[in-house]
Amino acid sequence: MKNFTYKFEALLLLGLGLMIFKLYVSGNLTQLIAPKMLSYSLISLAAFLIVGCLRMKKEKKNVHCCGCETDQEKSKSSLTSISKYGLFLIPILLGFTLTNFTLSEDVLAKRGIVQKQIQSDDSAKNETFHQHDVIKVDDKNYFQVLDYLMTNIEDIEGRKIEISGFVYRENQFPKNQIAIARLSMTCCIVDANLYGYQVKGHVKKMKTNSWYTIQGKLTKGSYNGETVPVIQLITSKKIQAPKDVYLYEYVDITE
Amino acid sequence: MMRFKRYSANLLFFILSLLFLGFFFLGERFIPTQINLSTMPMLNSMFVVFLGLFLESIPFLFLGAIASSFIHLFISEELIQRMIPKKPIAALFWSIVAALIVPVCECAIIPVVRRLIIKGVPIHAGVVLLVTAPILNIIVFGSTYYAFQKNPEIIYGRVIICILTAIIVGAFVYIFCRKDIIKENANEHNHTQHDHFSSLSHKLTHLINHITDEFFMVGKYFIIGAVFASVFQVCVDRTILAELGNSQIQGTVLMMGIAYILSLCSSADAFVAASFSHSFLPGSILGFLVFGPMLDLKNTLIMMSCFKWRFVFIYILLVFLVVLSLCLLAGVWISRGGL
């Protein structure tokens, strides 16, 4: 029986390795964890495969190299050992079978839109926003713009903004209102935050969860009792979802 | 009979391997069409969160198992005893420094601390390591710094409260809790006799065995913890919680509770904390940032796999009370504007 337990453990380790491998190859791994965590996953993938293979190989010799790991534990009832190893089947099988790696709207609604300032007062960069006619928001300056708008909320009225994101609706939103939102992630999907701006205007036709690039005028509004920038919609254009769905907060302290 | 047993075991093994291979190649083809998950978005999100949590932590869990096995097999008790100062207070500060140097967070540290205590590190020093290692490292400091640039009291408060908690908890454990706290694992005993291994391949085999045993011992608890954490992640409505956060005491307890059930990695929780910062007081945010890394659902279960349950209970209670009172004090202090 001991041999069998060894083999079984080896199989589970190989299964974990294969699961990570499959997610990596299919590109789904970065939907679950941030790119900076990727190297750790790949190292663990290698470690799982190596340890799994070695564990598998050593079934015959050396089993009784010392008296310490004899059948005491293995003589426990098979029920407990089944439940012990059965637990590991959950992540393996989930990794093999899941196809949709996004959080549903209900879950996002429970997190709510985050509107906060995180960047330092980088006045040099803020100057550039003052100069432009249209504030163009992309992945790189997303948080800078958010910070700029939140700090200068009194002066931004009437400025034009161009931004892309997916359409997000909350239950209490009226019909002429949506939010143009992005998701951010630091380590993995568990710590995903929802960022976004409320958009008002002719938005009835814009589909929830579809991606749009919109242009609009900034005004002041409120969300959960806070004063926040709101966009009055001028034009909207449907776009393909980008390759990097997520924004990544904080990559390196030295940057 | 014996033969039959082996035969059926081999058959089971064979079937399982086929099953894995089948799922590997075709998993996403036939299962999702049989069970349509898109009609159950909550369940799907729960699976996604679970898998994310699992993938994020598993490298570090495995790393912890490797480090622990390595210490077990290659570092002698004498060496450890020589390295650690004899005086209890010196040992306490020694482990704070060790926590600063060792760049691991909560998933990896628990088995390592368990192993160190078995090897003769004083319990209170081990506990200090347990408390400080997840917060006192450069990555965690970096992300806190980035997320709270405009609130230096949070950045430094996190570090200071963490160190104070470590000293208080360490002193308490030193005075009151000197019994053995290690949960015995049935398939490992005193391994001192293993020094008779001479050949490298022997040692390697032994290392592999140990890593797997340790990994499966800790891993099963971790998975249970991750399942609970993902249920809460999906079910807890954070926007409602935010409305309750205005009072000092309630808010702090609430934030510590949220930190406990969300089970975020300590290098990422600063950003989630920042998302709460407009509806909670700074003291409560500190509660979230200090308590979360020290204790959460997933690492409580990891601790249960490593230490006696009685100790885990005392530890949780102690850390909770100390962090709560320190954060309340810090809250008063910050609101007065002094730092």
XYZ file of C-alpha atoms in Angstrom:
594
model
C 0.000 0.000 0.000
C 2.870 2.292 0.785
C 4.161 2.036 -2.740
C 0.762 2.930 -3.963
C 0.517 6.022 -1.761
C 3.858 7.151 -3.086
C 2.759 6.676 -6.641
C -0.485 8.414 -5.954
C 1.228 11.419 -4.416
C 3.577 11.531 -7.374
C 0.610 11.476 -9.702
C -1.019 14.380 -7.876
C 2.210 16.405 -8.054
C 2.481 15.720 -11.770
C -1.177 16.658 -12.107
C -0.559 19.991 -10.404
C 2.377 20.573 -12.732
C 0.297 19.693 -15.785
C -2.471 21.996 -14.587
C -0.112 24.973 -14.345
C 1.417 23.986 -17.686
C -1.949 23.880 -19.390
C -3.020 27.247 -17.995
C 0.297 28.756 -19.030
C 0.214 27.397 -22.560
C -3.385 28.434 -23.107
C -2.539 31.924 -21.867
C -5.092 31.765 -19.107
C -2.548 31.919 -16.320
C -2.182 35.684 -16.646
C -5.936 36.036 -16.262
C -5.595 34.555 -12.803
C -2.282 35.893 -11.577
C -0.270 39.011 -12.373
C 2.711 38.743 -14.753
C 5.164 39.407 -11.959
C 3.972 36.222 -10.240
C 4.398 34.225 -13.434
C 8.021 33.312 -12.830
C 7.155 31.847 -9.425
C 4.479 29.724 -11.042
C 6.872 28.466 -13.678
C 9.478 27.597 -11.073
C 6.866 25.702 -9.099
C 5.768 23.985 -12.305
C 9.304 22.721 -12.808
C 9.576 21.759 -9.142
C 6.316 19.812 -9.248
C 7.375 17.883 -12.315
C 10.846 17.097 -10.963
C 9.688 16.073 -7.497
C 6.764 14.159 -8.988
C 9.007 12.195 -11.326
C 11.546 11.423 -8.605
C 8.802 10.303 -6.275
C 7.368 8.090 -8.986
C 10.726 6.577 -9.820
C 11.782 5.526 -6.379
C 9.046 2.989 -5.741
C 11.227 -0.081 -5.290
C 14.555 0.692 -3.759
C 15.316 2.681 -0.670
C 11.845 2.389 0.721
C 13.131 1.183 4.028
C 16.213 3.248 4.138
C 15.397 4.142 7.675
C 12.801 3.062 10.101
C 11.165 6.406 10.292
C 8.641 6.407 7.572
C 7.185 2.990 7.964
C 3.610 2.117 7.687
C 2.307 3.944 10.709
C 0.693 6.756 8.874
C -0.237 4.704 5.912
C -2.183 2.334 8.086
C -4.705 5.042 8.807
C -8.130 4.350 7.428
C -8.304 4.694 3.700
C -11.206 7.099 4.090
C -9.074 9.838 5.628
C -6.380 9.387 3.046
C -8.942 9.560 0.266
C -10.332 12.810 1.616
C -6.796 14.131 2.092
C -5.783 13.488 -1.479
C -9.227 14.155 -2.864
C -8.840 17.791 -1.843
C -5.960 18.134 -4.277
C -8.191 16.964 -7.097
C -10.262 20.157 -6.721
C -7.638 22.603 -8.035
C -6.314 20.141 -10.608
C -9.688 19.426 -12.157
C -10.753 23.069 -11.963
C -7.572 24.089 -13.733
C -8.225 21.524 -16.445
C -11.861 22.351 -17.018
C -12.570 26.035 -16.410
C -13.051 28.125 -19.508
C -14.296 31.427 -18.175
C -11.698 33.136 -16.037
C -13.488 36.364 -15.263
C -15.331 37.529 -12.187
C -19.042 37.926 -12.700
C -20.785 41.298 -12.466
C -22.510 40.405 -9.215
C -19.142 39.852 -7.618
C -17.735 43.073 -9.018
C -20.779 44.994 -7.800
C -20.026 43.753 -4.316
C -16.601 45.322 -4.509
C -17.835 48.641 -5.878
C -15.913 51.165 -7.959
C -12.734 52.393 -6.372
C -11.982 56.052 -6.746
C -9.001 57.105 -4.784
C -5.698 58.815 -5.068
C -2.649 56.659 -4.946
C 0.070 58.469 -6.847
C 2.306 61.099 -5.374
C 1.965 64.720 -6.486
C 3.979 64.343 -9.597
C 3.513 67.919 -10.689
C 5.627 67.599 -13.809
C 3.301 64.963 -15.190
C 0.206 66.785 -14.027
C 1.362 69.836 -15.987
C 1.108 67.853 -19.185
C -2.528 67.081 -18.468
C -3.180 70.798 -18.077
C -1.848 71.485 -21.539
C -3.715 68.908 -23.571
C -7.094 69.707 -25.095
C -8.248 66.155 -24.662
C -6.999 64.013 -21.825
C -6.240 60.685 -23.442
C -6.240 57.800 -21.011
C -4.318 54.620 -21.736
C -3.006 51.727 -19.647
C 0.145 53.570 -18.710
C -1.273 56.821 -17.431
C -4.547 55.440 -16.083
C -3.749 55.950 -12.427
C -2.015 59.276 -13.014
C -5.093 60.621 -14.750
C -7.350 59.291 -12.013
C -5.184 60.935 -9.427
C -5.036 64.174 -11.375
C -8.799 64.312 -11.757
C -9.436 63.504 -8.112
C -7.036 66.144 -6.806
C -8.091 68.879 -9.224
C -11.767 68.060 -9.151
C -12.755 71.713 -8.891
C -10.916 72.769 -12.048
C -11.716 69.967 -14.438
C -15.249 70.979 -15.349
C -15.652 71.094 -19.117
C -12.369 69.390 -19.997
C -12.541 66.687 -22.629
C -11.466 63.125 -21.948
C -10.979 60.043 -24.089
C -10.961 56.699 -22.345
C -11.466 53.007 -23.045
C -12.942 50.376 -20.801
C -15.791 47.973 -20.414
C -19.347 49.008 -19.640
C -20.323 48.343 -16.063
C -23.735 48.845 -14.529
C -24.866 48.830 -10.952
C -28.428 48.178 -9.907
C -29.006 51.666 -8.618
C -27.728 53.315 -11.798
C -30.487 55.144 -13.721
C -31.032 54.254 -17.343
C -28.940 57.084 -18.697
C -25.918 56.118 -16.655
C -23.141 53.543 -16.907
C -19.581 53.359 -15.722
C -16.626 52.879 -18.029
C -14.495 50.560 -15.964
C -11.217 48.691 -15.785
C -10.042 45.929 -13.503
C -6.666 46.046 -11.837
C -4.678 43.303 -10.195
C -1.624 43.266 -7.987
C -0.793 39.613 -7.348
C -3.776 37.626 -8.488
C -7.444 37.881 -9.302
C -8.316 37.693 -5.616
C -7.092 41.236 -5.046
C -8.665 42.638 -8.213
C -9.984 46.189 -7.835
C -12.574 47.828 -10.043
C -11.771 51.336 -11.273
C -13.991 53.497 -13.376
C -15.752 56.720 -14.191
C -19.466 57.234 -14.299
C -20.759 58.119 -17.725
C -24.050 59.917 -18.368
C -25.847 60.500 -21.627
C -27.203 58.278 -24.378
C -25.865 55.032 -23.083
C -28.894 52.757 -23.354
C -27.513 50.959 -26.373
C -24.121 50.294 -24.871
C -23.956 46.663 -23.809
C -22.795 45.687 -20.357
C -19.338 44.092 -20.369
C -18.572 45.159 -23.936
C -15.547 47.326 -24.532
C -15.870 50.905 -25.789
C -13.701 53.919 -26.409
C -15.604 57.006 -25.413
C -15.112 60.738 -25.588
C -16.848 63.063 -23.230
C -16.853 66.183 -21.134
C -15.931 66.058 -17.475
C -18.289 67.278 -14.800
C -18.631 66.779 -11.076
C -20.865 64.132 -9.599
C -21.053 61.850 -6.624
C -20.658 58.135 -5.961
C -21.430 56.615 -2.561
C -21.322 60.051 -1.004
C -18.021 61.104 -2.539
C -17.398 63.840 -5.055
C -16.063 62.197 -8.183
C -15.542 63.121 -11.821
C -18.391 62.164 -14.138
C -18.190 62.017 -17.914
C -20.933 63.498 -20.117
C -20.895 61.261 -23.157
C -20.199 62.815 -26.556
C -19.200 59.874 -28.753
C -18.708 56.189 -28.178
C -17.145 53.508 -30.330
C -17.237 49.783 -29.747
C -13.816 48.144 -29.655
C -12.297 44.717 -29.241
C -11.360 43.743 -25.699
C -7.632 44.444 -25.315
C -5.078 41.722 -24.865
C -4.272 42.920 -21.370
C -7.667 43.117 -19.746
C -6.121 44.019 -16.420
C -4.235 47.063 -15.273
C -1.326 46.313 -13.001
C -0.843 48.468 -9.959
C 2.647 48.879 -8.624
C 5.221 46.803 -10.395
C 8.462 47.905 -8.890
C 9.408 50.389 -6.239
C 12.394 51.595 -8.225
C 10.369 52.614 -11.246
C -5.649 -11.138 -0.862
C -2.492 -9.102 -0.897
C -2.148 -9.681 -4.564
C -5.702 -8.578 -5.179
C -5.100 -5.408 -3.231
C -2.057 -4.560 -5.244
C -3.866 -5.369 -8.434
C -6.772 -3.071 -7.622
C -4.400 -0.348 -6.475
C -2.570 -0.494 -9.781
C -5.832 -0.434 -11.654
C -6.981 2.626 -9.722
C -3.673 4.311 -10.432
C -3.981 3.559 -14.097
C -7.533 4.874 -14.260
C -6.540 8.067 -12.476
C -3.650 8.689 -14.846
C -5.970 8.223 -17.802
C -8.463 10.559 -16.186
C -5.811 13.253 -15.746
C -4.642 12.909 -19.310
C -8.211 12.992 -20.546
C -8.951 16.143 -18.608
C -5.660 17.671 -19.659
C -6.454 17.383 -23.332
C -10.215 17.610 -23.385
C -11.222 19.065 -20.027
C -12.566 22.336 -21.300
C -14.374 20.623 -24.175
C -16.848 18.354 -22.490
C -17.256 19.437 -18.881
C -18.427 23.021 -19.466
C -20.974 21.828 -21.996
C -22.329 19.262 -19.547
C -22.480 21.632 -16.606
C -23.210 25.056 -17.925
C -21.333 27.339 -15.591
C -22.366 30.513 -17.379
C -25.803 30.120 -15.848
C -24.192 30.106 -12.414
C -21.920 33.162 -12.473
C -21.431 33.151 -8.710
C -20.188 29.579 -8.711
C -17.912 30.267 -11.639
C -16.478 33.329 -9.892
C -15.943 31.258 -6.789
C -13.979 28.691 -8.798
C -11.953 31.451 -10.429
C -11.145 33.072 -7.093
C -10.205 29.715 -5.602
C -7.919 28.881 -8.485
C -6.335 32.335 -8.349
C -5.691 32.013 -4.640
C -4.312 28.522 -5.120
C -1.983 29.455 -7.969
C -0.766 32.545 -6.158
C 0.136 30.697 -2.977
C 1.210 27.278 -4.165
C 4.739 28.258 -5.277
C 5.389 29.679 -1.824
C 3.788 26.750 -0.062
C 6.039 24.424 -1.989
C 9.015 26.661 -1.335
C 8.173 26.487 2.368
C 8.082 22.695 2.203
C 11.445 22.628 0.440
C 13.037 25.055 2.904
C 11.645 23.182 5.875
C 12.860 19.819 4.551
C 16.228 21.315 3.803
C 16.596 22.635 7.335
C 15.430 19.298 8.622
C 18.002 17.251 6.757
C 21.010 19.474 6.369
C 21.133 21.899 9.263
C 22.046 20.441 12.590
C 20.523 21.434 15.881
C 23.884 22.480 17.221
C 24.320 24.978 14.432
C 20.957 26.550 15.118
C 21.589 26.639 18.824
C 24.886 28.345 18.246
C 23.306 30.933 15.971
C 20.512 31.960 18.300
C 21.336 34.129 21.296
C 20.829 32.518 24.660
C 19.127 35.468 26.299
C 15.390 35.547 25.609
C 15.229 39.241 24.768
C 18.207 39.016 22.443
C 16.571 36.021 20.767
C 13.423 38.076 20.303
C 15.256 40.829 18.473
C 17.311 38.291 16.591
C 14.144 36.903 15.049
C 12.879 40.359 14.112
C 16.130 40.890 12.218
C 15.812 37.444 10.672
C 12.296 38.335 9.509
C 13.681 41.450 7.851
C 16.264 39.481 5.958
C 14.173 36.489 4.918
C 12.045 37.560 1.964
C 9.099 35.198 2.413
C 5.518 35.800 3.329
C 2.910 33.953 5.306
C 2.397 30.812 3.244
C 6.013 29.762 3.327
C 6.971 30.791 6.826
C 4.688 28.579 8.924
C 6.207 25.164 8.110
C 9.667 26.684 8.373
C 8.946 28.067 11.840
C 7.555 24.723 12.887
C 10.744 23.046 11.756
C 12.903 25.628 13.473
C 11.066 25.110 16.766
C 11.533 21.353 16.451
C 15.222 22.040 15.873
C 15.471 23.928 19.130
C 14.676 27.543 18.384
C 12.883 28.979 21.444
C 9.125 29.098 20.974
C 8.819 32.822 21.550
C 11.483 33.549 18.949
C 9.621 31.349 16.486
C 6.366 33.144 17.208
C 8.021 36.513 16.639
C 9.212 35.262 13.275
C 5.677 34.124 12.511
C 4.266 37.561 13.325
C 6.852 39.743 11.615
C 7.986 37.845 8.517
C 4.890 38.582 6.400
C 5.038 42.344 7.004
C 8.695 43.145 7.436
C 9.943 42.578 3.955
C 10.864 44.921 1.204
C 8.147 43.908 -1.255
C 5.365 44.435 1.265
C 6.840 47.758 2.321
C 7.116 48.777 -1.327
C 3.487 48.108 -2.141
C 2.279 49.792 1.056
C 4.447 52.786 0.240
C 3.026 52.981 -3.238
C -0.591 52.589 -2.217
C -0.465 55.081 0.656
C 1.983 57.728 -0.542
C -0.187 60.463 0.821
C -0.621 58.820 4.215
C 2.834 58.248 5.698
C 1.228 57.406 9.047
C -0.178 54.237 7.491
C 3.126 53.199 5.920
C 5.166 53.613 9.099
C 2.280 52.676 11.394
C 2.105 49.291 9.733
C 5.759 48.552 10.409
C 5.778 49.975 13.932
C 2.600 48.205 15.057
C 3.906 44.974 13.565
C 7.133 45.175 15.565
C 5.308 46.154 18.765
C 2.865 43.279 18.309
C 5.764 40.904 17.816
C 7.471 42.070 21.006
C 4.292 41.868 23.102
C 3.171 38.508 21.733
C 6.706 37.157 21.984
C 7.004 38.239 25.624
C 3.606 36.771 26.464
C 4.452 33.463 24.823
C 7.801 33.412 26.612
C 6.166 33.891 30.000
C 2.992 31.844 29.707
C 3.271 29.368 26.893
C 6.366 27.246 27.137
C 4.845 23.859 26.593
C 5.444 22.047 23.401
C 3.187 23.413 20.731
C 4.222 21.330 17.760
C 1.719 19.000 16.263
C 3.338 15.620 15.906
C 3.137 14.192 12.486
C 2.698 10.448 12.524
C 5.293 9.709 9.906
C 8.157 11.692 11.260
C 10.004 11.299 14.501
C 13.196 12.404 15.862
C 15.393 12.320 12.864
C 18.713 12.700 14.518
C 19.602 9.165 13.638
C 19.629 10.115 10.006
C 23.133 11.303 10.055
C 24.108 7.848 8.977
C 23.247 8.710 5.427
C 26.377 8.906 3.478
C 25.595 8.819 -0.197
C 24.147 11.810 -1.919
C 21.447 9.877 -3.726
C 20.224 8.588 -0.408
C 19.956 12.078 0.879
C 18.234 13.254 -2.262
C 15.645 10.513 -2.053
C 15.078 11.404 1.518
C 14.733 15.075 0.697
C 12.157 14.307 -1.983
C 10.191 12.167 0.450
C 10.213 14.892 2.997
C 9.187 17.627 0.619
C 6.209 15.598 -0.579
C 5.121 14.636 2.927
C 5.376 18.175 4.153
C 3.661 19.585 1.100
C 0.698 17.259 1.353
C 0.415 17.772 5.096
C 0.234 21.556 4.788
C -1.480 21.592 1.406
C -4.660 19.855 2.443
C -5.328 22.411 5.147
C -4.447 25.203 2.797
C -6.996 23.973 0.267
C -9.748 23.879 2.895
C -8.826 27.422 3.916
C -8.763 28.583 0.305
C -12.224 27.111 -0.318
C -13.691 29.065 2.600
C -11.829 32.204 1.622
C -13.138 32.036 -1.941
C -16.713 31.592 -0.704
C -16.369 34.719 1.427
C -14.576 36.602 -1.323
C -17.541 36.096 -3.584
C -20.309 36.515 -1.023
C -19.216 39.425 1.144
C -20.606 42.736 -0.024
C -17.872 45.262 0.620
C -19.978 48.292 -0.297
C -22.346 47.572 2.598
C -19.448 47.081 4.989
C -18.088 50.463 4.058
C -21.157 52.162 5.505
C -20.464 50.702 8.928
C -16.939 51.942 9.176
C -17.267 55.335 10.785
C -16.744 54.466 14.412
C -13.275 53.744 15.683
C -13.806 50.458 17.516
C -16.427 48.884 15.274
C -14.552 49.936 12.172
C -11.281 48.445 13.350
C -12.824 45.140 14.368
C -14.685 45.037 11.084
C -11.586 45.709 9.029
C -9.656 43.045 10.900
C -12.500 40.625 10.281
C -12.511 41.455 6.584
C -8.759 41.014 6.404
C -9.158 37.632 8.058
C -11.750 36.237 5.689
C -10.443 37.756 2.461
C -7.061 36.020 2.921
C -5.106 38.341 0.650
C -1.400 38.002 0.079
C 0.483 40.526 2.183
C 2.190 42.075 -0.811
C -1.147 42.848 -2.425
C -3.423 43.801 0.431
C -2.295 47.425 0.541
C -4.168 48.168 -2.672
C -7.353 46.603 -1.407
C -6.921 48.518 1.844
C -6.523 51.698 -0.168
C -9.887 51.023 -1.774
C -11.415 51.110 1.711
C -9.526 54.197 2.782
C -12.254 56.726 2.043
C -14.830 55.002 4.220
C -12.705 53.803 7.131
C -10.558 55.654 9.638
C -6.763 55.294 9.445
C -6.684 53.187 12.619
C -9.071 50.690 11.034
C -7.008 50.568 7.841
C -3.978 49.782 9.989
C -5.952 46.962 11.613
C -6.568 45.520 8.155
C -2.958 45.883 7.085
C -1.388 44.476 10.239
C -3.801 41.720 11.172
C -4.406 40.360 7.672
C -0.854 39.194 6.959
C -0.405 37.721 10.426
C -3.618 35.775 10.402
C -6.230 34.890 7.861
C -8.438 31.983 6.975
C -5.952 30.168 4.824
C -2.989 30.484 7.137
C -5.053 29.610 10.217
C -5.610 26.256 8.586
C -1.951 25.991 7.652
C -1.117 26.695 11.304
C -3.523 23.993 12.400
C -1.566 21.540 10.301
C 1.662 22.543 12.017
C 0.865 23.425 15.624
C -1.385 22.092 18.331
C -4.861 23.473 18.054
C -4.780 24.850 21.570
C -1.771 26.948 20.719
C -3.340 28.149 17.479
C -6.376 29.289 19.443
C -4.328 31.171 22.035
C -2.181 32.683 19.321
C -5.183 33.968 17.378
C -6.784 35.470 20.475
C -3.544 37.088 21.566
C -2.651 38.559 18.194
C -6.201 39.803 17.735
C -6.301 41.610 21.081
C -2.829 43.098 20.776
C -3.319 44.329 17.202
C -6.758 45.702 18.036
C -5.589 47.716 21.011
C -2.468 48.985 19.261
C -4.477 50.050 16.224
C -7.032 51.842 18.381
C -4.223 53.703 20.116
C -2.652 54.515 16.782
C -6.035 55.719 15.544
C -6.358 58.144 18.441
C -2.843 59.311 17.870
C -3.277 59.878 14.155
C -6.546 61.756 14.647
C -4.773 64.102 17.022
C -2.318 64.756 14.252
C 0.770 63.583 16.075
C 3.286 61.242 14.579
